[in-house]
Coordinates of C-alpha atoms and ligand atoms in Angstrom, one line a residue:
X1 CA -13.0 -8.0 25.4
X2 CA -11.8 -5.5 27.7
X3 CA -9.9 -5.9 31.0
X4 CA -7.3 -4.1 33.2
X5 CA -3.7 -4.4 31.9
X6 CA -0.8 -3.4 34.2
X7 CA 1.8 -1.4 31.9
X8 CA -1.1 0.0 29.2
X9 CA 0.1 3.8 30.2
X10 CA -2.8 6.4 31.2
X11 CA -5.5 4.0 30.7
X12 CA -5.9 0.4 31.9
X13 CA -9.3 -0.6 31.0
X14 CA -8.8 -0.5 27.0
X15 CA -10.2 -3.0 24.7
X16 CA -7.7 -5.6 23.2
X17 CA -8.4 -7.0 19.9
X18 CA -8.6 -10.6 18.7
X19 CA -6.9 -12.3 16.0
X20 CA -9.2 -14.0 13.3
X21 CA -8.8 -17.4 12.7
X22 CA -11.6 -19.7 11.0
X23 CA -14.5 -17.2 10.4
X24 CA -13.9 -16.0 14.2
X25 CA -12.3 -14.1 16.7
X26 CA -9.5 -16.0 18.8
X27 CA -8.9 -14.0 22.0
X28 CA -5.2 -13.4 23.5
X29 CA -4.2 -12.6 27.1
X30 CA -3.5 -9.1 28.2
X31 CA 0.3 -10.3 28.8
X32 CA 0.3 -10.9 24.8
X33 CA -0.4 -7.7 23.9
X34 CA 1.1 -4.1 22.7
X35 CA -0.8 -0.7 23.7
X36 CA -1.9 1.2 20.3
X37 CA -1.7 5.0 21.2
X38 CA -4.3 7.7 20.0
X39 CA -1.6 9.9 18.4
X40 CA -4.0 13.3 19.1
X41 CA -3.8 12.6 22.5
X42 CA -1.0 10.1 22.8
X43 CA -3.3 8.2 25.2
X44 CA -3.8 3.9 25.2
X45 CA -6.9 3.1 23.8
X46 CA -6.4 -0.4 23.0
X47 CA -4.4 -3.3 22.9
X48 CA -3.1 -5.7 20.5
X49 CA -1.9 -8.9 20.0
X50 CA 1.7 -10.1 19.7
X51 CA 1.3 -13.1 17.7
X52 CA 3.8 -15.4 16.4
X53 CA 4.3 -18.7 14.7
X54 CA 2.0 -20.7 16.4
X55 CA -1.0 -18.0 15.8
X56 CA 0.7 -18.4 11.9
X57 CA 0.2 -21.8 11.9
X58 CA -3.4 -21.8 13.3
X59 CA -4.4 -19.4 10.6
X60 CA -2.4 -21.3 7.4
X61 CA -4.0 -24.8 8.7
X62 CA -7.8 -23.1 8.7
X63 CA -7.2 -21.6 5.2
X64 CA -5.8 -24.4 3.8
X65 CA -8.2 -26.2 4.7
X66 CA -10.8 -23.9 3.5
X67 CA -8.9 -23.6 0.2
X68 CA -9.7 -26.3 -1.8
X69 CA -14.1 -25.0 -1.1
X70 CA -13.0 -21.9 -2.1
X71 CA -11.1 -22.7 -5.0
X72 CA -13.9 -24.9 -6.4
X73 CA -16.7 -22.1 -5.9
X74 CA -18.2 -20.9 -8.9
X75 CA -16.9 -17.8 -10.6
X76 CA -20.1 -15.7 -10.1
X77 CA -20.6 -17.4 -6.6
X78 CA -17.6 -16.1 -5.7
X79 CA -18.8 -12.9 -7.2
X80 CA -21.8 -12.7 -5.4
X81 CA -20.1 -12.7 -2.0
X82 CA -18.0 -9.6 -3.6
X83 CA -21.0 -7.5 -4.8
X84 CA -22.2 -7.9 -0.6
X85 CA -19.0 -7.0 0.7
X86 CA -19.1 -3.5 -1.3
X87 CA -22.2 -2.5 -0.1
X88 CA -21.3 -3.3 3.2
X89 CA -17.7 -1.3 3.3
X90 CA -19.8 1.2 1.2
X91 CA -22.1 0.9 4.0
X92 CA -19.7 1.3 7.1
X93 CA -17.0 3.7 5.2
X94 CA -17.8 6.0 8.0
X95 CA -17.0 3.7 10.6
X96 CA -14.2 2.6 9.1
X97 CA -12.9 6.0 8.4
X98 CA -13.0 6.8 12.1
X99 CA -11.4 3.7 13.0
X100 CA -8.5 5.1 10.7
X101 CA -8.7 8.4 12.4
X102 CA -8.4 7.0 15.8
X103 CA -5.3 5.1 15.4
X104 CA -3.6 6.8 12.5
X105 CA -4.1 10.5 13.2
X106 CA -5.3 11.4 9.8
X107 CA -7.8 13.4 8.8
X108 CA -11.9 12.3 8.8
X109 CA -12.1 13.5 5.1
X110 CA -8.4 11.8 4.4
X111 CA -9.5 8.4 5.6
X112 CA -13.0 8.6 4.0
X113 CA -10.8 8.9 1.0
X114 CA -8.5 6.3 1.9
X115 CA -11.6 3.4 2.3
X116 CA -13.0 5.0 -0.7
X117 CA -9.9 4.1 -3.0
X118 CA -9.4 0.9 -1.1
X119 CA -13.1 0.2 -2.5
X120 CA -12.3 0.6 -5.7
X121 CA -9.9 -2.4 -6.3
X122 CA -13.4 -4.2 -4.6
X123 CA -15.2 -3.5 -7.4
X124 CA -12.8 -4.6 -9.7
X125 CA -12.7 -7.4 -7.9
X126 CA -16.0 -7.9 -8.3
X127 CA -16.1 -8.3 -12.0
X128 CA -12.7 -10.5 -12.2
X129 CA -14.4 -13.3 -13.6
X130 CA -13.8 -11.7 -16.9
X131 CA -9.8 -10.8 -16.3
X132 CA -9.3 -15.1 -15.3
X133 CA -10.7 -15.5 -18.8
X134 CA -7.9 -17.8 -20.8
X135 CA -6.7 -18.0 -24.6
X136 CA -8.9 -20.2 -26.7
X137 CA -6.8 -21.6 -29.8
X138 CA -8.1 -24.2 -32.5
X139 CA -5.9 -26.0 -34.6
X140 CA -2.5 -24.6 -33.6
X141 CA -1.6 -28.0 -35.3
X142 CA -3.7 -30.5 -37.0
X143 CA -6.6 -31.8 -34.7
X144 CA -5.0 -29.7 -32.2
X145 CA -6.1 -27.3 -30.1
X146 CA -4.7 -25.2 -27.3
X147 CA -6.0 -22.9 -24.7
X148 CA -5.0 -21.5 -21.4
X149 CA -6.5 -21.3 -17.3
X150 CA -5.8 -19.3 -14.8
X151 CA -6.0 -21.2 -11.3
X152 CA -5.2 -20.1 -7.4
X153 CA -2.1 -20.3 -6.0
X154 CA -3.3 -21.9 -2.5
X155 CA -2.7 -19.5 0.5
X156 CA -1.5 -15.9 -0.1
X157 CA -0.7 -14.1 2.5
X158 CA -0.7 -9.8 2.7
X159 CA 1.6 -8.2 5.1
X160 CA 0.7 -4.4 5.7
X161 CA 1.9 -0.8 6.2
X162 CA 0.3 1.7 9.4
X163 CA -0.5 4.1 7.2
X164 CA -3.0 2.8 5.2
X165 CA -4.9 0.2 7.0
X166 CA -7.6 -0.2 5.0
X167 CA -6.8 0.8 1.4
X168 CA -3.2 -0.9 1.1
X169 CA -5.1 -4.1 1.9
X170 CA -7.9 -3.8 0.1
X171 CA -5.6 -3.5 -2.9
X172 CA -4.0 -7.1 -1.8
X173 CA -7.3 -9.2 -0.5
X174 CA -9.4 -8.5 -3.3
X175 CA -7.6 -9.6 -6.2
X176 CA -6.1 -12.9 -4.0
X177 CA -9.4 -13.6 -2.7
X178 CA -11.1 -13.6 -6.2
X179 CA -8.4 -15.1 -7.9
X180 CA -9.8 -18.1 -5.6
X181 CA -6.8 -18.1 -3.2
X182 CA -7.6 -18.0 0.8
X183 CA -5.6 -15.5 3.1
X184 CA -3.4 -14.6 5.8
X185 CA -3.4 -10.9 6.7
X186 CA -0.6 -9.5 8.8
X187 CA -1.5 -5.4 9.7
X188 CA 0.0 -3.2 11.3
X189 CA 0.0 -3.0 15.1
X190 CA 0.2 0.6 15.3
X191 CA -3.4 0.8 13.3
X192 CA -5.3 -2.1 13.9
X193 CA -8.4 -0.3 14.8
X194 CA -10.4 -0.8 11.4
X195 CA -9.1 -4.6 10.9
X196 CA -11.6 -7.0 12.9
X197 CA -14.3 -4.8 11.0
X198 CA -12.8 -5.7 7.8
X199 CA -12.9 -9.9 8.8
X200 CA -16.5 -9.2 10.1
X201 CA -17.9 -7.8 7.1
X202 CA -16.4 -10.8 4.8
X203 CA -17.9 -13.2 7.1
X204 CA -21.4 -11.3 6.9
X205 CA -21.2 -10.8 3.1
X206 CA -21.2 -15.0 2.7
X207 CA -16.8 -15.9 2.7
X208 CA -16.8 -18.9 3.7
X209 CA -15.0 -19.5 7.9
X210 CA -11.2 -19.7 6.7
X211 CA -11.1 -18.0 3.4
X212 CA -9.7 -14.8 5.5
X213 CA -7.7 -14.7 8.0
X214 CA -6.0 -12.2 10.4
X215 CA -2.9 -12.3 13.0
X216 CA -1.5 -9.8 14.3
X217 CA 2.0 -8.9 15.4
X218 CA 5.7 -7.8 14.4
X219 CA 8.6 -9.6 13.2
X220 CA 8.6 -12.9 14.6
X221 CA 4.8 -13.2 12.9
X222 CA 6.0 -12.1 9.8
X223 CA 8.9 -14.4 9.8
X224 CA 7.1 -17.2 10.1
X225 CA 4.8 -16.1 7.2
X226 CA 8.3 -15.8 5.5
X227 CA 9.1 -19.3 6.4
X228 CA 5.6 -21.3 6.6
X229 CA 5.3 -24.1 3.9
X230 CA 1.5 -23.6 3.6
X231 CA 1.8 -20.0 2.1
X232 CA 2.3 -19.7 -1.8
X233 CA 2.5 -16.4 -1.9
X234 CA 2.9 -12.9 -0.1
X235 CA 2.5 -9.0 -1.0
X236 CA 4.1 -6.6 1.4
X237 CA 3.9 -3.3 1.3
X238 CA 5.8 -1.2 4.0
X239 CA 9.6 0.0 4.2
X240 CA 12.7 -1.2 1.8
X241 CA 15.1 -2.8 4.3
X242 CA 12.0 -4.7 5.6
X243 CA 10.6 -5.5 2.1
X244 CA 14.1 -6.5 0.9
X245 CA 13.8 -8.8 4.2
X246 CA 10.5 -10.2 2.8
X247 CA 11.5 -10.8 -0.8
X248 CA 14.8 -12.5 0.0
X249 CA 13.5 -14.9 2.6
X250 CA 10.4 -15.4 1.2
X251 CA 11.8 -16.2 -2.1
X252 CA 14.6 -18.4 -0.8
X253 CA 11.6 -20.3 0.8
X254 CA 10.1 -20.9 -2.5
X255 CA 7.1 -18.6 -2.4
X256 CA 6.2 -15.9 -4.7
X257 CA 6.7 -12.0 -3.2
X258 CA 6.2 -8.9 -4.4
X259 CA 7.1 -6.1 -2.0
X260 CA 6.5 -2.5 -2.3
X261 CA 8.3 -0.1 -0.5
X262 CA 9.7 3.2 0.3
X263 CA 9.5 6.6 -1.6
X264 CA 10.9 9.7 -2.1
X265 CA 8.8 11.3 -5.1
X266 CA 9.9 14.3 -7.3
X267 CA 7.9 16.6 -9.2
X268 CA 8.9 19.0 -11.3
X269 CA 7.6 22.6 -12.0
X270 CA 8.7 24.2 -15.2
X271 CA 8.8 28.1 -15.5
X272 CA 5.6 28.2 -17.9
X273 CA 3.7 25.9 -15.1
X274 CA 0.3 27.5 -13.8
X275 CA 2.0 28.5 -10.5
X276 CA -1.1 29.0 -8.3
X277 CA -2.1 24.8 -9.5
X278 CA 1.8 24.1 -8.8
X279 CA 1.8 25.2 -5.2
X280 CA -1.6 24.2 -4.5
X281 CA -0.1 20.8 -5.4
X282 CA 2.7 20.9 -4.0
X283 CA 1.6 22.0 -0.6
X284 CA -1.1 19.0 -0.7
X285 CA 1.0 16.5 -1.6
X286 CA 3.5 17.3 0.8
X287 CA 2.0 18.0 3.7
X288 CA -1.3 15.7 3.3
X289 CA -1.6 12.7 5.9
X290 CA 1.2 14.3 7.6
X291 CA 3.6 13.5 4.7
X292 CA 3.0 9.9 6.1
X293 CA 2.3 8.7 2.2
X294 CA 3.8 6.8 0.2
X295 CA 2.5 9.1 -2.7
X296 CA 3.7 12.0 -1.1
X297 CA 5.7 14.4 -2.7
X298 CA 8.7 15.7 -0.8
X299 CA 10.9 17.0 -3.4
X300 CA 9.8 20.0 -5.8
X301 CA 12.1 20.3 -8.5
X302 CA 11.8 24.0 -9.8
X303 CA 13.4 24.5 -13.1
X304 CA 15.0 27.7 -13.9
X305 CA 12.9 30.7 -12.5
X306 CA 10.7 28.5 -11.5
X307 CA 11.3 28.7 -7.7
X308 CA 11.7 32.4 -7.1
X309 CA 7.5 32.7 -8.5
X310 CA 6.7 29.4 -6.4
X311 CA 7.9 29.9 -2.9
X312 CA 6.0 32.7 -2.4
X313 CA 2.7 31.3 -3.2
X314 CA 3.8 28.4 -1.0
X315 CA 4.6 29.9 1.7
X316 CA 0.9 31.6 1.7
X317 CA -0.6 28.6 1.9
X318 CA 1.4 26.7 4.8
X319 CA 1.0 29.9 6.4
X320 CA -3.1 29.2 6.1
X321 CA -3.0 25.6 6.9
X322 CA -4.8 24.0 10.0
X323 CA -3.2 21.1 12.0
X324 CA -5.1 19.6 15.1
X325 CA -6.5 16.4 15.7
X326 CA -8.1 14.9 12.7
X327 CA -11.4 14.4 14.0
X328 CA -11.7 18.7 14.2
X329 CA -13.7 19.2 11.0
X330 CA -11.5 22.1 10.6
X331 CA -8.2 20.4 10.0
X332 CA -6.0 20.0 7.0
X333 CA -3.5 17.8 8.7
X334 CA -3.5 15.5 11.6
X335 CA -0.8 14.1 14.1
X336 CA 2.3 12.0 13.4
X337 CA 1.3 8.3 14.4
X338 CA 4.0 7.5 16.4
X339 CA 6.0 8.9 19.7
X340 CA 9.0 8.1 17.9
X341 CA 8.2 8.7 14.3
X342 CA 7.6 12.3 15.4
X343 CA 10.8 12.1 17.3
X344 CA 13.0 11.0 13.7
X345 CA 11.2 13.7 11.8
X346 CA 12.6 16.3 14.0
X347 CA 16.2 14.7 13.7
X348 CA 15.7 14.8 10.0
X349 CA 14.9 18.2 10.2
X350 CA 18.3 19.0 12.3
X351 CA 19.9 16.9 9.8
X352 CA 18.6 19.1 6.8
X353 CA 19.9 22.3 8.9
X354 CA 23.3 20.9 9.4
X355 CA 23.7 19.6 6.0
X356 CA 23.3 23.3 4.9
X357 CA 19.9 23.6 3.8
X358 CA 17.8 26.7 4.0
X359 CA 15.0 26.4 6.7
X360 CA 12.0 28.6 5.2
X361 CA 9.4 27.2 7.0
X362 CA 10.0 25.2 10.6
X363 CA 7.8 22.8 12.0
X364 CA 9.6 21.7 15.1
X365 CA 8.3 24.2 17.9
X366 CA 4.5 23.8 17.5
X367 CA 2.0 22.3 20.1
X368 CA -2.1 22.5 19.6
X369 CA -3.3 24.0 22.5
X370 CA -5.4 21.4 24.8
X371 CA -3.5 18.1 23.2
X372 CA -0.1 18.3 25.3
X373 CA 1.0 14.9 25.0
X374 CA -0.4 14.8 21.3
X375 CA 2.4 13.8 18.6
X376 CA 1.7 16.8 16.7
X377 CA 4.8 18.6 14.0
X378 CA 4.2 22.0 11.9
X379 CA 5.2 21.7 8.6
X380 CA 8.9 22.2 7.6
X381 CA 9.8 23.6 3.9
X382 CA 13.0 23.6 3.2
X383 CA 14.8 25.4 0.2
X384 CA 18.2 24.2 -1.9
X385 CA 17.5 21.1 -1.1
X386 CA 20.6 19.2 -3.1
X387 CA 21.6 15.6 -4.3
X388 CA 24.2 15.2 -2.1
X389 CA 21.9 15.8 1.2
X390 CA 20.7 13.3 3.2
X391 CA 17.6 14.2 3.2
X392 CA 17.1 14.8 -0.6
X393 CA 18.1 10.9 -0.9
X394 CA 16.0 9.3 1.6
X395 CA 12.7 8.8 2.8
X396 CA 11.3 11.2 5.8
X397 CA 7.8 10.0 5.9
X398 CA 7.1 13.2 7.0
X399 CA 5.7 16.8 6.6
X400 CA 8.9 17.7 5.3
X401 CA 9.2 19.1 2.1
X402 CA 12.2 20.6 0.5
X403 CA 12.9 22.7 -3.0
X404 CA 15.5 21.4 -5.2
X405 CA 16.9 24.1 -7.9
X406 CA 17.4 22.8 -11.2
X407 CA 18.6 24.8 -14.3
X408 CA 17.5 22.9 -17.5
X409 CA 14.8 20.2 -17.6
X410 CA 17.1 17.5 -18.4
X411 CA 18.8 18.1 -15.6
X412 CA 15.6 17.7 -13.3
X413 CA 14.8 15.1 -15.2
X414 CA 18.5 13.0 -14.9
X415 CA 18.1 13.7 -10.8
X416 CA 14.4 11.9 -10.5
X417 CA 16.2 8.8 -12.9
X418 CA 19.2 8.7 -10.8
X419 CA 17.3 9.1 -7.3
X420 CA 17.8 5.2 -5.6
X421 CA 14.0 5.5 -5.2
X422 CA 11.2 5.6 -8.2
X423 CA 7.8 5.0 -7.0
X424 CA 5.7 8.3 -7.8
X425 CA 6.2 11.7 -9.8
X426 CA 4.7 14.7 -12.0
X427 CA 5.1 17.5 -13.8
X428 CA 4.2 20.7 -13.6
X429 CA 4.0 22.3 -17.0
X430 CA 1.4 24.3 -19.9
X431 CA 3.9 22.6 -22.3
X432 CA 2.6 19.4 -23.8
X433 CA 5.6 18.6 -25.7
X434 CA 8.0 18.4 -22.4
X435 CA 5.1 16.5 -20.4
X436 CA 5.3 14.0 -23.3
X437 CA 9.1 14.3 -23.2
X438 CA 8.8 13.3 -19.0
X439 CA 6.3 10.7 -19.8
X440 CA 8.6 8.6 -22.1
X441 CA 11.8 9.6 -20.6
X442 CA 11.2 9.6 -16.9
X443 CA 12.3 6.1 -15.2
X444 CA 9.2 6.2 -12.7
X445 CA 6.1 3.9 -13.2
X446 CA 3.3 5.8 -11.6
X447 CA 3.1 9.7 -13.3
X448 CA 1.0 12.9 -12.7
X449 CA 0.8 15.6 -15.4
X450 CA -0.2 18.8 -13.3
X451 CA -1.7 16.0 -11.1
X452 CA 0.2 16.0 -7.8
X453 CA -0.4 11.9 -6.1
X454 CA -0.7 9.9 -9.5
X455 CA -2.1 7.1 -7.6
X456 CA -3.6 5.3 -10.6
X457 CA -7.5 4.0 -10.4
X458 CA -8.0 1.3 -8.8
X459 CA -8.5 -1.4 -11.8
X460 CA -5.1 -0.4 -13.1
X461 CA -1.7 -2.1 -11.6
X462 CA 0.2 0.0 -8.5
X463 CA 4.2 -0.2 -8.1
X464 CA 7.1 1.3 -8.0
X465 CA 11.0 0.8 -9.2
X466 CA 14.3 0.6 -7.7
X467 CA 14.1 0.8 -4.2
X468 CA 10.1 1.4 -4.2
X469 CA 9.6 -2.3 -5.3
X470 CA 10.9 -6.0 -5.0
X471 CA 9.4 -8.6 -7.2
X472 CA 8.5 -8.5 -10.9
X473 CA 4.7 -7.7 -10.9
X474 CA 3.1 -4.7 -9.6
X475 CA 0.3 -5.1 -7.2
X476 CA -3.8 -4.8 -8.5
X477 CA -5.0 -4.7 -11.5
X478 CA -4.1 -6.9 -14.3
X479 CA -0.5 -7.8 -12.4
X480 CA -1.9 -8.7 -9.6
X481 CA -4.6 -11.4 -11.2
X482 CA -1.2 -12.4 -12.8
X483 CA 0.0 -12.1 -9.4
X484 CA -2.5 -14.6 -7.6
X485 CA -2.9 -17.0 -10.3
X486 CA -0.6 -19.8 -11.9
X487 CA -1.7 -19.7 -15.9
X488 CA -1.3 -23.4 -17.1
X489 CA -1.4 -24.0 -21.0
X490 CA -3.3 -27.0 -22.4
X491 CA -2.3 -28.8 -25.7
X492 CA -5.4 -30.7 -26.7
X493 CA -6.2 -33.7 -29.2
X494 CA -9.4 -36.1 -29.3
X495 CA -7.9 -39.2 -31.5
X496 CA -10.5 -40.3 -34.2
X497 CA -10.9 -44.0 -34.2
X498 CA -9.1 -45.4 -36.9
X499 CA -6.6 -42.3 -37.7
X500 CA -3.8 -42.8 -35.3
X501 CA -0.1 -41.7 -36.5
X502 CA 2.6 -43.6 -36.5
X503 CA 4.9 -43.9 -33.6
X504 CA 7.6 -41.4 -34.1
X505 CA 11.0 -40.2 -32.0
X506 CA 11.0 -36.9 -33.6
X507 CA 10.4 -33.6 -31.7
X508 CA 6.6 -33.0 -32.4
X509 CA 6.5 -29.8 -35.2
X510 CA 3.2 -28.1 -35.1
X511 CA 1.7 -28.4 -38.8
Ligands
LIG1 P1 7.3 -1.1 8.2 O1 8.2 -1.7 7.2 O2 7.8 -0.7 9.5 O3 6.1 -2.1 8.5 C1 5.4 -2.8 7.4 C2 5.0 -4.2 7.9 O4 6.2 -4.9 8.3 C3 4.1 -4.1 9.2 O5 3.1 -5.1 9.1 C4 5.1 -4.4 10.3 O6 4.5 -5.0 11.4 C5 6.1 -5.3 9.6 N1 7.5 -5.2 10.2 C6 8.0 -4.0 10.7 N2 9.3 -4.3 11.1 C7 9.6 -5.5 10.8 C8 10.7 -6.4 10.9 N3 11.9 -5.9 11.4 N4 10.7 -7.6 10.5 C9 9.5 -8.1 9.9 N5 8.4 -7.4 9.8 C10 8.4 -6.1 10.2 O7 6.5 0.1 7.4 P2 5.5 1.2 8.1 O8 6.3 2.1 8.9 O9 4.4 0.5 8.7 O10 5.0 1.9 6.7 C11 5.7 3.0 6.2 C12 6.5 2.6 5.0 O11 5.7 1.9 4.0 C13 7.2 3.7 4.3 O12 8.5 3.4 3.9 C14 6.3 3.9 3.0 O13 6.9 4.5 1.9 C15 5.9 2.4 2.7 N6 4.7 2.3 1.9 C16 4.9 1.9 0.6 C17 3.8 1.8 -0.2 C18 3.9 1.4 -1.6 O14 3.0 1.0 -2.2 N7 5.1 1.4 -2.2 C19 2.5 2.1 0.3 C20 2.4 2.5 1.7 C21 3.5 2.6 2.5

C-alpha cells in the first residue's frame, strides 16, 4: 500500500507496511504509522505501524486458535513445512540482506551474514523432532514404567532488537514454532523492512494461517504482550532496563521470559598473542556493523607490553578502513541507524574525553561526501580506557572502542568477572595453558580463543550473564527446546487381572 502521508519528512509517497494477522496482511492508516529513515541518506522510505493492544489481541486470538492444529501436527509434518522455509530464506537471502541494508545501514556482505546465521538455527529447527525425544524407563518399580514428553507451551511470543532483524528472530521463531507453539512477533520499528518477507515465506512454505503472527509497534504493544493472558511465553532480546521491564512484568503475569540484553564485551591480548591476528580482531569486532552488535568487542584488555606492540598495528588498519553507505561494494562499515543514536555516540565520545581518556583515533568530524544528511561516525579508539570510566562500564552500541591497560592476567581477568555486564569475550594468546586458565575461570558464557565474536553455531544455546540476560535458560539450541516446551513425566502401570495389591496409606516406595 502506498499513499501520501502529511509529516513522513522528504518523501510523502513511501510504502507503509502491514501487520500480519491470520496468514495475512492487515493494513493500518497513514495516521497509525512512524516514518523508518534510510540511515545512508537519512531520507523516509517507509512507514510503519503503531500497533497496540487491540492489534495484540487480534493476533493472540488468531494463534490461539490456530494452536491447538498446530500442536496436533505430526512431528515430520511439521518438519516438512521447515525443510520449505530454508530453501526459500536460502532462496531470497539476497533480498533479505538488502532489506537489512536499507533500514539498518549495514553492510551487503554483513547482512548476507546476518540471514545466513539466522538460517542456521532453521536447520536445526528442521531436525528438532529428535531434540523433543523423551526418557523411556521400564520398571523403575515393579510393573512400572516411566517415561517423559515434551509438549508446546500454547502462544510464545518474540519481541526483537533493530539490529538484527532477521537473525535475532530466526533464533526465537524456529525453535517455538517447532516445539509446536504458535507466535506473536513484535520487531523493531526502526528495521522492519525484511519482516512481512519473513511472514510471507512461512505462509508459502505450508504454516498453517495463524501459526505466525506479526504486530508492530513500541511500548504500549509490547506491554500488552507483557500483560495478555493468551501468551505463555516470551524471548526478548534488546537493551537491559527494557529487558528487566519484560522479565519482571511478564513474570509477575505468570508467563515464562527469558530476556537477553546489553553488552559490553572484553578481550584480552596477552604479550605472546600473534599481534597482527589480535588487531585484525580487534578492529573487526569493534568497528563491524558500526559497533551496533551485541557481540562486539569494545574493550581490549592489553596485558603487560601488550598494548605498546598493538596500537600501532591498529591504528594502520582504522587508518585503511572504508565507511559509506553499505550498499557501496567497497565498504567495511555502514551508517549508525538512528538520528539520535549517532547523536549519543558522539556524547559518549565527549564523555570519554572529559573523563580523561586518551583520544587516539576520533570519529566525530567525518561526513561521506554526497550523503549530507546520512547518519554517518568515523571510528573512535580510545587508549587508558579505566574501570572507573563511564564508558568502560557501559554499553555505547557504537564504533567506539577503547584500550584498557592491564599488568598481570589475573588482573584482566578479575575486570571482565567484575564488569556488571557478561555476554561475550576472548582471548588473545599462543599460550594454551592461560586460554584454558580463561576458559574455566572467566565468568562469561559465550568465549573466543583468538576468535574475536564467539557467537556460537547455531544448534548450540546463545546467552549471556549478569546484566546481558534475565531468565534462567539461554535462547536456541537445546535451552531453548527446554525453553518452548513443558516436559511432563508419566508413571505408568497396566493392572493384570487378578494381581491387584492391597489398599495401602503408605507413601508409595519404588521396589
Ligand atoms: P531496545 O531495548 O530499544 O528495543 C528492543 C525491543 O523493545 C524493540 O522491539 C522495541 O520496540 C522494544 N522497546 C523499546 N523501548 C521499549 C519500552 N520503553 N517499553 C517496551 N518496549 C520497548 O533495543 P534496541 O536498541 O532495538 O537494540 C539494541 C540493544 O539490544 C543493545 O543493548 C544490544 O546489546 C541488545 N542486543 C542484545 C542481544 C543479546 O543476545 N544479548 C542481541 C542483539 C541486541
Amino acid at each position: 500500500m502506498t499513499t501520501q502521508v502529511p509529516d513522513s519528512g522528504e518523501r510523502t509517497d513511501v510504502p507503509i507496511l502491514s501487520h500480519w494477522i491470520d496468514g495475512h496482511p492487515v493494513e493500518v492508516l497513514p495516521e497509525h504509522t512512524g516514518p523508518v529513515h534510510d540511515p545512508s541518506t537519512g531520507a523516509v522510505i517507509a512507514r510503519v505501524p503503531r500497533g497496540g493492544a487491540a492489534e495484540v489481541d487480534a493476533a493472540v486470538t488468531a494463534a490461539r486458535r490456530a494452536f491447538p492444529g498446530w500442536r496436533d501436527t505430526p512431528l515430520m509434518a511439521r518438519s516438512q513445512i521447515f525443510f520449505a522455509f530454508r530453501e526459500l530464506v536460502y532462496r531470497h537471502r539476497e533480498e533479505l540482506a538488502a532489506l537489512i541494508t536499507r533500514d539498518h545501514g549495514k553492510t551487503s556482505p554483513d547482512a548476507l551474514g546476518e540471514v545466513m546465521r539466522g538460517l542456521e538455527t532453521v536447520e536445526f529447527a528442521c531436525g528438532l523432532p529428535v531434540h523433543l525425544a523423551g526418557l523411556n524407563t521400564p520398571n523403575v518399580s515393579t510393573k512400572v514404567d516411566a517415561h517423559t514428553l515434551r509438549q508446546p507451551l500454547g502462544v510464545a511470543a518474540g519481541i526483537t532488537p533493530f539490529n538484527f532483524p532477521v537473525m535475532v528472530p530466526m533464533w526465537i521463531y524456529p525453535i517455538a514454532l517447532a516445539c509446536g507453539n504458535t507466535f506473536v512477533w513484535k520487531p523493531s520499528s526502526h528495521t522492519p523492512g525484511a519482516t512481512q518477507l519473513q511472514a510471507e515465506l512461512w505462509k508459502e512454505a505450508g504454516l498453517p494461517d495463524g501459526v505466525f503472527n506479526v504486530v508492530y509497534g513500541g511500548r504500549e504493544a509490547v506491554n500488552a504482550i507483557l500483560e495478555h493472558p493468551g501468551i505463555d511465553a516470551i524471548q526478548f532480546v534488546g537493551s537491559t532496563p527494557v529487558g528487566r521491564h519484560v522479565f519482571e512484568t511478564g513474570t509477575r503475569h505468570g508467563k515464562r521470559v527469558g530476556a537477553y540484553t546489553a553488552a559490553k564485551n572484553a578481550m584480552i591480548v596477552l604479550p605472546d598473542a600473534d599481534m597482527e591476528l589480535a588487531a585484525d580482531s580487534a578492529v573487526a569486532a569493534g568497528y563491524g556493523s558500526a559497533g551496533e552488535r551485541c557481540m562486539a568487542q569494545t574493550l581490549v584488555i592489553a596485558v603487560g607490553d601488550a598494548a605498546e606492540r598493538l596500537l600501532p598495528l591498529m591504528e594502520q588498519r582504522i587508518g585503511r578502513l572504508k565507511i559509506g553507505p553499505g550498499m557501496d561494494p567497497d565498504v567495511d562499515m555502514g551508517p549508525i541507524y538512528s538520528a539520535e543514536h549517532r547523536a549519543s555516540i558522539i556524547d559518549w565520545i565527549d564523555k570519554g574525553v572529559a573523563e580523561g581518556a586518551e583520544l587516539v583515533h576520533d570519529g566525530r568530524p567525518f561526513h561521506v561526501a554526497g550523503h549530507p544528511d546520512g547518519y554517518f561516525l568515523g571510528v573512535t579508539l580510545f587508549d587508558h580506557v579505566k574501570p572507573e570510566m563511564e564508558i568502560y562500564r557501559e554499553e555505547i552500541f557504537g564504533p567506539v572502542l577503547g584500550i584498557v591497560r592491564a599488568t598481570t592476567f589475573d588482573e584482566a581477568l578479575s575486570m571482565i568477572n567484575g564488569h556488571q555486564y557478561g555476554n561475550g569475550t576472548a582471548i588473545f594468546t599462543t599460550d594454551g595453558g592461560a586460554a584454558r586458565r580463561f576458559e574455566l575461570e572467566v565468568d562469561v558464557p559465550m568465549i573466543g580463543i583468538n576468535v574475536p565474536i564467539p557467537v556460537p553455531a547455531g544448534y548450540l544455546s546463545f546467552g549471556g550473564t549478569r546484566g546481558s540476560a534475565f531468565g534462567d535458560l539461554k535462547m536456541r539450541g537445546e535451552d531453548g527446546v527446554r525453553f518452548f516446551t513443558q516436559q511432563k513425566m508419566v508413571t505408568v502401570r497396566w493392572p493384570e487381572p487378578g494381581r491387584r495389591e492391597a489398599l495401602s496409606l503408605v507413601f508409595p516406595g519404588n521396589r
